[in-house]
Amino acid sequence: MLVWFVVIYIALSIAIGLAASLRVRNSVDYITAGRHLPLPVVFATVFATWFGAETVLGISGTFLDEGFAGLISDPLGASLCLVLFGLFFAKPLYRQKLLTLGDFYRRRYSRGVELVTSICIALSYLGWVSAQVVALGLVFNILSEGAISREYGMIIGASVVTLYTLFGGMWSVAVTTFVQMIVIVGGLLWIAFMANDMVPGGVSHVVQHAAGAGKLQWLPDFNAVEIIAFIAALLTMGFGSIPQQDVFQRANSARTENVAVWGTVGGGLAYFLFASVPLFLAYAATLIDPTLVERVSERD
């Protein structure tokens, strides 16, 4: 039954994406949704910039293994990146009426710089996209109880996203993301309430247990190696992802420059706060059914 709900969800995502593609008339519509996106949609697309399969499954697994110490880059660094972009870069870049971030480098420097930076930006996505696709494959594999292999699950997930993105560009991405975020946020909160009832003591017990296991320590030990590693992890994502096409494209698709600013800042803050829900669910699962968690971790 659950698999069929997933099939219906995927079919609806494709249908919504293809329907949104009817609004595409030119390259501006395709790349920036005609710069017509309202605040709620910009907020949702920015929030969804990194909140996907890798966040729900990837950082949850990292938290179980390393605690908060393993999450400095994501979600802390990722949230910092979005907030900084919104506060300091969204408005100046929006006013330049660019299509891509590469256009900025061409105007400011030269076509050669545009080419080099665009290639670097494209290559930098390989690891992140790979993590998303692998996590999608794992979801299909688990939900189908092994009937769909992880490899075929990866192909299915990547094909669905590519299909509606190819036809509708940013319009399809924006509309499907808005709907998907409502479903994902609502679903995770519902599961969190259920998990809260299943664990004696609820959230407070989960937090106390995690703290006792040393999972809630953010700051590094006071030695040079730990401090340098902490700063590197934070700044790599927090500063290094600012000049990225996905962040820029979402802000640049906003209806006004103020929508670009506050949609980006709000989305970044929401990402940081809501990333705690998958962490709570993952740790609560270790208290509810540790055998299941161990079995899933072996497949991850």
XYZ file of C-alpha atoms in Angstrom:
300
model
C 0.000 0.000 0.000
C 2.761 2.443 0.910
C 4.496 1.817 -2.410
C 1.333 2.789 -4.278
C 1.125 6.049 -2.358
C 4.691 6.759 -3.471
C 3.780 5.936 -7.087
C 0.794 8.301 -6.923
C 2.983 10.997 -5.355
C 5.555 10.665 -8.141
C 2.860 10.748 -10.825
C 1.359 13.903 -9.316
C 4.797 15.538 -9.146
C 5.347 14.842 -12.831
C 1.864 16.102 -13.718
C 2.307 19.307 -11.710
C 5.730 19.899 -13.236
C 4.485 19.394 -16.784
C 1.460 21.622 -16.149
C 3.749 24.361 -14.849
C 5.844 24.074 -18.011
C 2.932 25.595 -19.960
C 3.938 28.970 -18.499
C 7.344 28.863 -20.198
C 7.510 31.227 -23.166
C 11.192 32.199 -23.318
C 14.572 31.695 -21.660
C 13.718 34.091 -18.816
C 10.651 31.998 -17.972
C 12.670 28.794 -18.201
C 15.643 29.889 -16.102
C 14.088 32.342 -13.614
C 10.318 31.630 -13.831
C 9.908 35.071 -15.391
C 10.961 36.588 -12.045
C 7.360 36.196 -10.886
C 7.641 33.950 -7.825
C 5.876 35.222 -4.665
C 7.382 35.074 -1.179
C 5.863 31.706 -0.102
C 7.195 29.969 -3.220
C 10.657 31.555 -2.948
C 10.716 30.598 0.733
C 9.825 26.995 -0.148
C 12.342 26.689 -2.978
C 15.166 28.141 -0.863
C 14.230 25.873 2.038
C 14.283 22.938 -0.372
C 17.667 23.918 -1.826
C 19.364 21.315 0.358
C 16.406 19.838 2.238
C 15.952 16.635 0.287
C 16.635 12.944 0.494
C 20.235 13.544 1.559
C 19.132 15.751 4.469
C 16.405 13.419 5.696
C 18.561 10.299 5.442
C 22.161 11.509 5.148
C 22.544 13.894 8.056
C 20.335 11.675 10.208
C 22.781 8.817 9.765
C 25.706 11.157 10.388
C 24.062 12.370 13.594
C 23.684 8.811 14.868
C 27.371 8.144 14.183
C 29.014 11.456 15.079
C 26.395 13.626 16.780
C 26.222 17.373 16.181
C 29.975 17.394 15.601
C 29.373 15.783 12.204
C 26.771 18.361 11.163
C 28.883 21.519 11.127
C 28.927 21.685 7.338
C 25.294 20.720 6.912
C 22.892 21.963 8.220
C 24.814 24.687 10.122
C 27.059 25.768 7.246
C 24.297 25.409 4.659
C 21.928 27.582 6.691
C 24.660 30.176 7.206
C 25.209 30.269 3.441
C 21.533 30.957 2.690
C 21.197 33.651 5.353
C 24.390 35.427 4.268
C 23.356 35.294 0.620
C 19.983 36.800 1.428
C 21.367 39.576 3.614
C 24.341 40.667 1.514
C 24.085 39.355 -2.052
C 20.456 38.781 -3.056
C 19.493 42.425 -3.584
C 22.624 43.611 -5.492
C 22.535 40.578 -7.790
C 18.775 40.843 -8.316
C 19.118 44.425 -9.523
C 21.553 43.366 -12.262
C 18.856 41.271 -13.999
C 21.162 38.337 -14.648
C 20.060 34.952 -15.963
C 22.888 32.891 -14.507
C 25.659 33.523 -12.034
C 28.091 33.073 -14.907
C 26.668 36.250 -16.453
C 27.954 38.205 -13.469
C 31.496 36.952 -13.990
C 31.327 37.799 -17.695
C 30.169 41.357 -17.028
C 32.606 41.908 -14.178
C 35.630 40.188 -15.717
C 35.575 38.383 -19.078
C 34.119 35.454 -21.003
C 37.116 33.363 -20.034
C 36.429 33.890 -16.339
C 32.749 33.119 -16.961
C 33.658 29.818 -18.605
C 36.085 28.733 -15.885
C 33.780 29.646 -12.995
C 30.779 28.016 -14.674
C 32.719 24.777 -15.111
C 33.837 24.899 -11.468
C 30.261 25.502 -10.302
C 28.969 22.602 -12.405
C 31.650 20.223 -11.113
C 30.973 21.227 -7.511
C 27.459 19.810 -7.770
C 28.575 16.272 -8.567
C 29.032 15.178 -4.955
C 25.822 16.795 -3.727
C 23.704 15.459 -6.583
C 25.223 12.013 -6.101
C 24.230 12.058 -2.421
C 20.650 12.997 -3.328
C 20.361 10.293 -5.975
C 21.854 7.590 -3.737
C 19.455 8.553 -0.943
C 16.526 8.367 -3.365
C 17.631 4.901 -4.411
C 17.745 3.837 -0.773
C 14.198 5.146 -0.221
C 12.819 3.120 -3.123
C 14.743 0.060 -1.994
C 13.394 0.221 1.570
C 9.802 1.095 0.661
C 9.621 -1.741 -1.858
C 11.147 -4.123 0.709
C 13.950 -4.954 -1.693
C 11.760 -5.445 -4.784
C 13.431 -2.374 -6.316
C 17.200 -2.414 -6.050
C 19.032 0.700 -4.938
C 20.451 1.130 -8.441
C 17.030 0.996 -10.117
C 15.663 3.303 -7.423
C 18.386 5.808 -8.263
C 17.439 5.639 -11.943
C 13.729 6.105 -11.192
C 14.283 9.069 -8.876
C 16.728 10.831 -11.187
C 14.471 10.240 -14.203
C 11.427 11.770 -12.511
C 13.260 14.954 -11.498
C 14.941 15.263 -14.890
C 11.628 14.804 -16.705
C 9.702 17.703 -15.229
C 12.776 19.950 -14.929
C 13.696 19.435 -18.581
C 10.292 20.541 -19.830
C 9.427 23.330 -17.411
C 12.691 24.666 -16.042
C 12.383 26.893 -12.981
C 8.598 27.103 -13.251
C 8.308 23.335 -12.848
C 10.921 23.261 -10.093
C 9.213 26.061 -8.155
C 5.666 24.708 -8.311
C 6.572 21.074 -7.627
C 8.914 22.121 -4.825
C 6.193 24.203 -3.174
C 3.786 21.254 -3.198
C 6.451 18.733 -2.181
C 7.626 20.825 0.761
C 4.074 20.987 2.117
C 3.819 17.196 1.872
C 7.297 16.538 3.303
C 7.026 19.000 6.186
C 3.530 17.826 7.064
C 4.555 14.179 6.840
C 7.660 14.571 8.971
C 5.784 16.513 11.645
C 3.069 13.855 11.730
C 5.667 11.098 12.122
C 7.422 13.153 14.806
C 4.203 13.392 16.828
C 3.737 9.635 16.471
C 7.329 8.985 17.561
C 6.863 11.302 20.517
C 3.984 9.123 21.731
C 5.953 5.917 21.183
C 8.942 6.960 23.301
C 8.291 7.060 27.066
C 8.989 10.627 28.107
C 8.708 11.939 24.550
C 11.001 14.627 23.187
C 12.604 15.425 26.539
C 13.686 11.820 27.029
C 15.131 11.626 23.502
C 17.084 14.860 24.045
C 18.370 13.730 27.448
C 19.416 10.349 26.071
C 21.205 11.972 23.119
C 22.957 14.420 25.443
C 24.058 11.586 27.699
C 25.512 9.793 24.685
C 27.512 12.913 23.750
C 25.536 13.568 20.557
C 24.644 17.197 21.290
C 28.142 18.667 21.512
C 28.615 21.286 18.790
C 31.882 22.938 19.751
C 35.222 21.223 19.096
C 37.758 20.277 21.733
C 40.184 23.068 22.564
C 43.080 22.012 20.357
C 44.378 23.288 17.038
C 43.395 20.277 14.927
C 39.782 20.178 16.155
C 39.323 23.946 15.874
C 40.738 24.104 12.331
C 38.548 21.176 11.259
C 35.475 22.893 12.743
C 36.177 26.195 10.977
C 36.957 24.441 7.689
C 33.706 22.459 7.778
C 31.675 25.563 8.602
C 33.241 27.885 6.036
C 33.427 25.353 3.203
C 29.647 25.238 3.036
C 28.842 28.539 4.710
C 31.027 30.677 2.439
C 31.926 28.289 -0.381
C 28.331 27.705 -1.468
C 27.416 31.390 -1.704
C 28.543 31.709 -5.363
C 26.365 28.792 -6.491
C 23.792 28.756 -9.260
C 21.023 27.016 -7.299
C 21.021 29.560 -4.468
C 21.257 32.492 -6.886
C 18.575 31.124 -9.216
C 15.994 30.826 -6.458
C 16.556 34.366 -5.222
C 16.709 35.710 -8.770
C 13.314 34.183 -9.586
C 11.568 36.297 -6.948
C 8.894 38.834 -7.808
C 10.771 41.723 -6.162
C 14.157 42.314 -4.583
C 12.634 42.336 -1.091
C 11.024 38.966 -1.758
C 14.444 37.734 -2.886
C 16.030 38.895 0.375
C 13.468 37.691 2.886
C 12.592 34.527 1.023
C 16.247 33.510 1.106
C 16.848 34.498 4.737
C 13.623 32.868 5.888
C 14.309 29.718 3.911
C 17.786 29.451 5.419
C 16.530 29.835 8.977
C 13.713 27.359 8.353
C 16.187 24.859 6.953
C 18.318 25.009 10.081
C 15.365 24.702 12.448
C 13.480 21.999 10.577
C 16.577 19.872 10.009
C 16.213 18.968 13.681
C 13.083 16.928 12.920
C 14.868 14.144 10.968
C 17.526 14.101 13.700
C 14.863 13.611 16.368
C 13.195 10.863 14.336
C 16.477 9.043 13.733
C 17.482 9.068 17.389
C 13.967 8.224 18.568
C 14.059 5.221 16.241
C 17.143 3.906 18.043
C 15.105 3.886 21.256
C 11.949 2.436 19.693
C 13.467 -0.274 17.486
C 17.287 -0.386 17.606
C 17.366 -3.605 15.562
C 15.538 -1.943 12.673
C 17.882 1.055 12.775
C 20.909 -1.228 12.698
C 19.500 -3.142 9.746
C 18.729 0.022 7.768
C 22.157 1.477 8.611
C 23.810 -1.591 7.145
C 22.009 -0.949 3.853
C 22.857 2.769 3.869
